[in-house]
Amino acid sequence: PSPWGEKGLGLGLSICDRLAGILGHRLDLHSRVNHGSCFAVTVPRSESVPAQRQHVQRRGLDKQLPLTVLCLDNDTDILDGMRALLGRWGVDCRVAQDVTQARASLASGAIDLILADYHLGDAVDGLQAMQQLREALGELPPVVLITADGSTALKQRARVLGYPVLHKPLRPAALRALMTALLRR
């Protein structure tokens, strides 16, 4: 048994022995009754070879996204993180913490995409906020709803409105893929 009282399956030594054999190394055993056992794999030394830096192509992540995006979220830390992430992609990121700020941002310049959090912390959720903006300004740019809510009802509401949904925790690769797809439309 282990020091924590767990009993193993006895596979560790046989796995080590097999790996040592495959690699052409020797597995040594030193054991004393009532003292325990020590197993060791002897590996020959080799001359150190300086590591060579290789350029790896990063599947399109180096390409800049020429977009202006409005992020609507009541959490300033989230907005700061989105600004940093999108900024690395060459995106002009505008932020708003509520519908009033979002309306001002949309009215002041061309926005290509809105990333709206569903839980905005006040009486209005992200879908209601988009409805208010649509009523005030008319047609909106494409909207992506971001939420930790995985309910089918919310997905259906967003789908009816034509809003793709990304779930928290937000995966940057999924966000970038969706933004790239929306840019191609």
PDB file of C-alpha atoms in Angstrom:
ATOM      1  CA  PRO A   1       0.000   0.000   0.000  1.00  0.00           C
ATOM      2  CA  SER A   2       0.997   3.613  -0.513  1.00  0.00           C
ATOM      3  CA  PRO A   3       1.651   5.977   2.421  1.00  0.00           C
ATOM      4  CA  TRP A   4      -1.970   7.094   1.966  1.00  0.00           C
ATOM      5  CA  GLY A   5      -3.295   3.549   2.384  1.00  0.00           C
ATOM      6  CA  GLU A   6      -4.053   2.975  -1.301  1.00  0.00           C
ATOM      7  CA  LYS A   7      -3.139  -0.333  -2.884  1.00  0.00           C
ATOM      8  CA  GLY A   8      -1.824  -0.138  -6.425  1.00  0.00           C
ATOM      9  CA  LEU A   9      -2.364  -2.544  -9.281  1.00  0.00           C
ATOM     10  CA  GLY A  10       1.285  -3.584  -9.449  1.00  0.00           C
ATOM     11  CA  LEU A  11       1.726  -2.313 -12.995  1.00  0.00           C
ATOM     12  CA  GLY A  12       4.297   0.418 -12.380  1.00  0.00           C
ATOM     13  CA  LEU A  13       7.356  -1.825 -12.239  1.00  0.00           C
ATOM     14  CA  SER A  14       6.352  -3.912 -15.258  1.00  0.00           C
ATOM     15  CA  ILE A  15       5.694  -0.734 -17.277  1.00  0.00           C
ATOM     16  CA  CYS A  16       9.089   0.688 -16.281  1.00  0.00           C
ATOM     17  CA  ASP A  17      10.817  -2.606 -17.120  1.00  0.00           C
ATOM     18  CA  ARG A  18       9.159  -2.734 -20.540  1.00  0.00           C
ATOM     19  CA  LEU A  19      10.032   0.920 -21.326  1.00  0.00           C
ATOM     20  CA  ALA A  20      13.632   0.409 -20.218  1.00  0.00           C
ATOM     21  CA  GLY A  21      13.860  -2.634 -22.509  1.00  0.00           C
ATOM     22  CA  ILE A  22      12.384  -0.756 -25.472  1.00  0.00           C
ATOM     23  CA  LEU A  23      14.889   2.052 -24.973  1.00  0.00           C
ATOM     24  CA  GLY A  24      17.780  -0.383 -24.490  1.00  0.00           C
ATOM     25  CA  HIS A  25      18.410   0.678 -20.886  1.00  0.00           C
ATOM     26  CA  ARG A  26      18.866  -1.386 -17.775  1.00  0.00           C
ATOM     27  CA  LEU A  27      16.478  -1.498 -14.812  1.00  0.00           C
ATOM     28  CA  ASP A  28      18.390  -1.985 -11.531  1.00  0.00           C
ATOM     29  CA  LEU A  29      17.045  -3.144  -8.170  1.00  0.00           C
ATOM     30  CA  HIS A  30      18.523  -2.547  -4.726  1.00  0.00           C
ATOM     31  CA  SER A  31      16.517  -4.041  -1.883  1.00  0.00           C
ATOM     32  CA  ARG A  32      16.962  -4.593   1.861  1.00  0.00           C
ATOM     33  CA  VAL A  33      14.573  -6.548   4.027  1.00  0.00           C
ATOM     34  CA  ASN A  34      12.523  -4.238   6.250  1.00  0.00           C
ATOM     35  CA  HIS A  35      14.027  -1.180   4.579  1.00  0.00           C
ATOM     36  CA  GLY A  36      12.414  -1.136   1.149  1.00  0.00           C
ATOM     37  CA  SER A  37      13.419  -1.297  -2.460  1.00  0.00           C
ATOM     38  CA  CYS A  38      14.940   1.146  -4.894  1.00  0.00           C
ATOM     39  CA  PHE A  39      14.511   0.755  -8.627  1.00  0.00           C
ATOM     40  CA  ALA A  40      16.623   2.769 -11.052  1.00  0.00           C
ATOM     41  CA  VAL A  41      16.918   3.144 -14.793  1.00  0.00           C
ATOM     42  CA  THR A  42      20.430   3.844 -16.001  1.00  0.00           C
ATOM     43  CA  VAL A  43      20.492   6.141 -19.009  1.00  0.00           C
ATOM     44  CA  PRO A  44      23.719   6.937 -20.846  1.00  0.00           C
ATOM     45  CA  ARG A  45      24.707  10.560 -21.061  1.00  0.00           C
ATOM     46  CA  SER A  46      24.841  12.298 -24.377  1.00  0.00           C
ATOM     47  CA  GLU A  47      26.440  15.483 -25.528  1.00  0.00           C
ATOM     48  CA  SER A  48      24.137  18.426 -25.208  1.00  0.00           C
ATOM     49  CA  VAL A  49      22.938  19.796 -28.485  1.00  0.00           C
ATOM     50  CA  PRO A  50      21.895  23.436 -28.536  1.00  0.00           C
ATOM     51  CA  ALA A  51      18.200  23.792 -29.184  1.00  0.00           C
ATOM     52  CA  GLN A  52      17.385  25.245 -32.555  1.00  0.00           C
ATOM     53  CA  ARG A  53      14.502  27.615 -32.824  1.00  0.00           C
ATOM     54  CA  GLN A  54      12.073  26.709 -35.565  1.00  0.00           C
ATOM     55  CA  HIS A  55       9.346  28.928 -36.933  1.00  0.00           C
ATOM     56  CA  VAL A  56       5.991  27.198 -36.662  1.00  0.00           C
ATOM     57  CA  GLN A  57       3.091  28.399 -38.779  1.00  0.00           C
ATOM     58  CA  ARG A  58       0.211  29.249 -36.448  1.00  0.00           C
ATOM     59  CA  ARG A  59      -2.850  28.302 -38.525  1.00  0.00           C
ATOM     60  CA  GLY A  60      -3.938  31.811 -39.411  1.00  0.00           C
ATOM     61  CA  LEU A  61      -3.669  33.308 -35.924  1.00  0.00           C
ATOM     62  CA  ASP A  62      -1.102  35.824 -37.112  1.00  0.00           C
ATOM     63  CA  LYS A  63      -3.615  37.337 -39.497  1.00  0.00           C
ATOM     64  CA  GLN A  64      -5.176  40.510 -38.234  1.00  0.00           C
ATOM     65  CA  LEU A  65      -8.940  40.900 -38.095  1.00  0.00           C
ATOM     66  CA  PRO A  66      -9.824  44.342 -39.494  1.00  0.00           C
ATOM     67  CA  LEU A  67     -12.951  44.774 -37.386  1.00  0.00           C
ATOM     68  CA  THR A  68     -14.472  47.228 -34.976  1.00  0.00           C
ATOM     69  CA  VAL A  69     -16.233  45.283 -32.241  1.00  0.00           C
ATOM     70  CA  LEU A  70     -18.476  46.517 -29.456  1.00  0.00           C
ATOM     71  CA  CYS A  71     -18.314  44.430 -26.264  1.00  0.00           C
ATOM     72  CA  LEU A  72     -21.282  44.847 -23.932  1.00  0.00           C
ATOM     73  CA  ASP A  73     -20.719  43.495 -20.414  1.00  0.00           C
ATOM     74  CA  ASN A  74     -21.322  44.915 -16.949  1.00  0.00           C
ATOM     75  CA  ASP A  75     -18.042  43.423 -15.634  1.00  0.00           C
ATOM     76  CA  THR A  76     -15.080  45.762 -16.176  1.00  0.00           C
ATOM     77  CA  ASP A  77     -12.572  42.910 -15.735  1.00  0.00           C
ATOM     78  CA  ILE A  78     -14.243  40.998 -18.572  1.00  0.00           C
ATOM     79  CA  LEU A  79     -14.205  44.119 -20.747  1.00  0.00           C
ATOM     80  CA  ASP A  80     -10.500  44.673 -20.018  1.00  0.00           C
ATOM     81  CA  GLY A  81      -9.770  41.051 -20.928  1.00  0.00           C
ATOM     82  CA  MET A  82     -11.779  41.268 -24.150  1.00  0.00           C
ATOM     83  CA  ARG A  83     -10.030  44.510 -25.106  1.00  0.00           C
ATOM     84  CA  ALA A  84      -6.626  42.844 -24.569  1.00  0.00           C
ATOM     85  CA  LEU A  85      -7.557  39.640 -26.440  1.00  0.00           C
ATOM     86  CA  LEU A  86      -9.178  41.375 -29.387  1.00  0.00           C
ATOM     87  CA  GLY A  87      -6.394  43.959 -29.509  1.00  0.00           C
ATOM     88  CA  ARG A  88      -3.852  41.161 -30.074  1.00  0.00           C
ATOM     89  CA  TRP A  89      -5.895  40.190 -33.128  1.00  0.00           C
ATOM     90  CA  GLY A  90      -5.838  43.723 -34.541  1.00  0.00           C
ATOM     91  CA  VAL A  91      -9.471  44.350 -33.622  1.00  0.00           C
ATOM     92  CA  ASP A  92     -10.604  47.844 -32.646  1.00  0.00           C
ATOM     93  CA  CYS A  93     -12.521  47.018 -29.459  1.00  0.00           C
ATOM     94  CA  ARG A  94     -15.066  49.434 -28.019  1.00  0.00           C
ATOM     95  CA  VAL A  95     -16.615  48.636 -24.649  1.00  0.00           C
ATOM     96  CA  ALA A  96     -19.925  49.395 -22.967  1.00  0.00           C
ATOM     97  CA  GLN A  97     -21.242  48.455 -19.542  1.00  0.00           C
ATOM     98  CA  ASP A  98     -24.903  49.166 -20.256  1.00  0.00           C
ATOM     99  CA  VAL A  99     -27.415  49.921 -23.004  1.00  0.00           C
ATOM    100  CA  THR A 100     -26.852  53.690 -22.795  1.00  0.00           C
ATOM    101  CA  GLN A 101     -23.101  53.353 -23.388  1.00  0.00           C
ATOM    102  CA  ALA A 102     -23.703  50.798 -26.145  1.00  0.00           C
ATOM    103  CA  ARG A 103     -26.167  53.132 -27.893  1.00  0.00           C
ATOM    104  CA  ALA A 104     -23.631  55.989 -27.766  1.00  0.00           C
ATOM    105  CA  SER A 105     -20.878  53.766 -29.156  1.00  0.00           C
ATOM    106  CA  LEU A 106     -23.083  52.469 -31.978  1.00  0.00           C
ATOM    107  CA  ALA A 107     -24.214  56.001 -32.839  1.00  0.00           C
ATOM    108  CA  SER A 108     -20.656  57.377 -32.911  1.00  0.00           C
ATOM    109  CA  GLY A 109     -19.135  55.107 -35.518  1.00  0.00           C
ATOM    110  CA  ALA A 110     -19.201  52.000 -37.641  1.00  0.00           C
ATOM    111  CA  ILE A 111     -19.352  48.836 -35.553  1.00  0.00           C
ATOM    112  CA  ASP A 112     -18.877  45.541 -37.413  1.00  0.00           C
ATOM    113  CA  LEU A 113     -19.915  43.175 -34.615  1.00  0.00           C
ATOM    114  CA  ILE A 114     -21.470  43.224 -31.145  1.00  0.00           C
ATOM    115  CA  LEU A 115     -20.350  40.757 -28.471  1.00  0.00           C
ATOM    116  CA  ALA A 116     -23.046  40.929 -25.794  1.00  0.00           C
ATOM    117  CA  ASP A 117     -23.049  39.191 -22.437  1.00  0.00           C
ATOM    118  CA  TYR A 118     -26.405  37.691 -21.518  1.00  0.00           C
ATOM    119  CA  HIS A 119     -26.272  38.489 -17.782  1.00  0.00           C
ATOM    120  CA  LEU A 120     -25.809  42.245 -17.615  1.00  0.00           C
ATOM    121  CA  GLY A 121     -26.537  42.501 -13.913  1.00  0.00           C
ATOM    122  CA  ASP A 122     -29.424  44.951 -14.104  1.00  0.00           C
ATOM    123  CA  ALA A 123     -33.066  44.628 -15.107  1.00  0.00           C
ATOM    124  CA  VAL A 124     -32.095  44.061 -18.742  1.00  0.00           C
ATOM    125  CA  ASP A 125     -30.466  40.914 -20.130  1.00  0.00           C
ATOM    126  CA  GLY A 126     -28.346  40.799 -23.285  1.00  0.00           C
ATOM    127  CA  LEU A 127     -31.270  39.900 -25.565  1.00  0.00           C
ATOM    128  CA  GLN A 128     -33.426  42.687 -24.135  1.00  0.00           C
ATOM    129  CA  ALA A 129     -30.511  45.099 -24.524  1.00  0.00           C
ATOM    130  CA  MET A 130     -30.224  44.209 -28.222  1.00  0.00           C
ATOM    131  CA  GLN A 131     -33.981  44.753 -28.615  1.00  0.00           C
ATOM    132  CA  GLN A 132     -33.717  48.207 -27.013  1.00  0.00           C
ATOM    133  CA  LEU A 133     -30.780  49.105 -29.266  1.00  0.00           C
ATOM    134  CA  ARG A 134     -32.664  47.899 -32.345  1.00  0.00           C
ATOM    135  CA  GLU A 135     -35.701  49.999 -31.385  1.00  0.00           C
ATOM    136  CA  ALA A 136     -33.523  53.082 -30.817  1.00  0.00           C
ATOM    137  CA  LEU A 137     -31.149  52.753 -33.765  1.00  0.00           C
ATOM    138  CA  GLY A 138     -32.778  50.456 -36.301  1.00  0.00           C
ATOM    139  CA  GLU A 139     -30.719  47.681 -37.828  1.00  0.00           C
ATOM    140  CA  LEU A 140     -27.775  46.384 -35.804  1.00  0.00           C
ATOM    141  CA  PRO A 141     -24.529  44.757 -36.916  1.00  0.00           C
ATOM    142  CA  PRO A 142     -24.246  40.998 -36.297  1.00  0.00           C
ATOM    143  CA  VAL A 143     -24.598  40.069 -32.624  1.00  0.00           C
ATOM    144  CA  VAL A 144     -22.926  37.217 -30.737  1.00  0.00           C
ATOM    145  CA  LEU A 145     -24.431  36.345 -27.361  1.00  0.00           C
ATOM    146  CA  ILE A 146     -21.962  35.228 -24.689  1.00  0.00           C
ATOM    147  CA  THR A 147     -23.330  33.367 -21.686  1.00  0.00           C
ATOM    148  CA  ALA A 148     -22.708  30.829 -18.965  1.00  0.00           C
ATOM    149  CA  ASP A 149     -26.377  29.816 -19.251  1.00  0.00           C
ATOM    150  CA  GLY A 150     -26.571  26.541 -21.155  1.00  0.00           C
ATOM    151  CA  SER A 151     -30.354  26.288 -21.184  1.00  0.00           C
ATOM    152  CA  THR A 152     -32.127  25.139 -24.314  1.00  0.00           C
ATOM    153  CA  ALA A 153     -34.680  27.939 -23.936  1.00  0.00           C
ATOM    154  CA  LEU A 154     -31.987  30.624 -24.148  1.00  0.00           C
ATOM    155  CA  LYS A 155     -30.347  28.955 -27.155  1.00  0.00           C
ATOM    156  CA  GLN A 156     -33.725  28.875 -28.921  1.00  0.00           C
ATOM    157  CA  ARG A 157     -34.437  32.549 -28.127  1.00  0.00           C
ATOM    158  CA  ALA A 158     -31.032  33.536 -29.508  1.00  0.00           C
ATOM    159  CA  ARG A 159     -31.445  31.311 -32.579  1.00  0.00           C
ATOM    160  CA  VAL A 160     -34.821  32.906 -33.409  1.00  0.00           C
ATOM    161  CA  LEU A 161     -33.127  36.313 -33.343  1.00  0.00           C
ATOM    162  CA  GLY A 162     -30.240  35.047 -35.482  1.00  0.00           C
ATOM    163  CA  TYR A 163     -27.618  35.409 -32.746  1.00  0.00           C
ATOM    164  CA  PRO A 164     -24.914  32.763 -32.440  1.00  0.00           C
ATOM    165  CA  VAL A 165     -24.198  31.794 -28.815  1.00  0.00           C
ATOM    166  CA  LEU A 166     -20.770  31.257 -27.264  1.00  0.00           C
ATOM    167  CA  HIS A 167     -20.591  29.718 -23.808  1.00  0.00           C
ATOM    168  CA  LYS A 168     -18.416  30.747 -20.892  1.00  0.00           C
ATOM    169  CA  PRO A 169     -15.705  30.100 -20.166  1.00  0.00           C
ATOM    170  CA  LEU A 170     -15.063  31.666 -23.529  1.00  0.00           C
ATOM    171  CA  ARG A 171     -12.500  29.851 -25.660  1.00  0.00           C
ATOM    172  CA  PRO A 172     -10.484  32.380 -27.685  1.00  0.00           C
ATOM    173  CA  ALA A 173     -10.171  29.962 -30.639  1.00  0.00           C
ATOM    174  CA  ALA A 174     -13.962  29.558 -30.828  1.00  0.00           C
ATOM    175  CA  LEU A 175     -14.464  33.323 -30.650  1.00  0.00           C
ATOM    176  CA  ARG A 176     -11.893  33.960 -33.354  1.00  0.00           C
ATOM    177  CA  ALA A 177     -13.357  31.280 -35.632  1.00  0.00           C
ATOM    178  CA  LEU A 178     -16.835  32.756 -35.254  1.00  0.00           C
ATOM    179  CA  MET A 179     -15.592  36.299 -35.860  1.00  0.00           C
ATOM    180  CA  THR A 180     -13.709  35.146 -38.967  1.00  0.00           C
ATOM    181  CA  ALA A 181     -16.824  33.380 -40.268  1.00  0.00           C
ATOM    182  CA  LEU A 182     -18.948  36.483 -39.662  1.00  0.00           C
ATOM    183  CA  LEU A 183     -16.331  38.630 -41.419  1.00  0.00           C
ATOM    184  CA  ARG A 184     -16.613  36.435 -44.536  1.00  0.00           C
ATOM    185  CA  ARG A 185     -20.370  36.995 -44.837  1.00  0.00           C
TER     186      ARG A 185
END
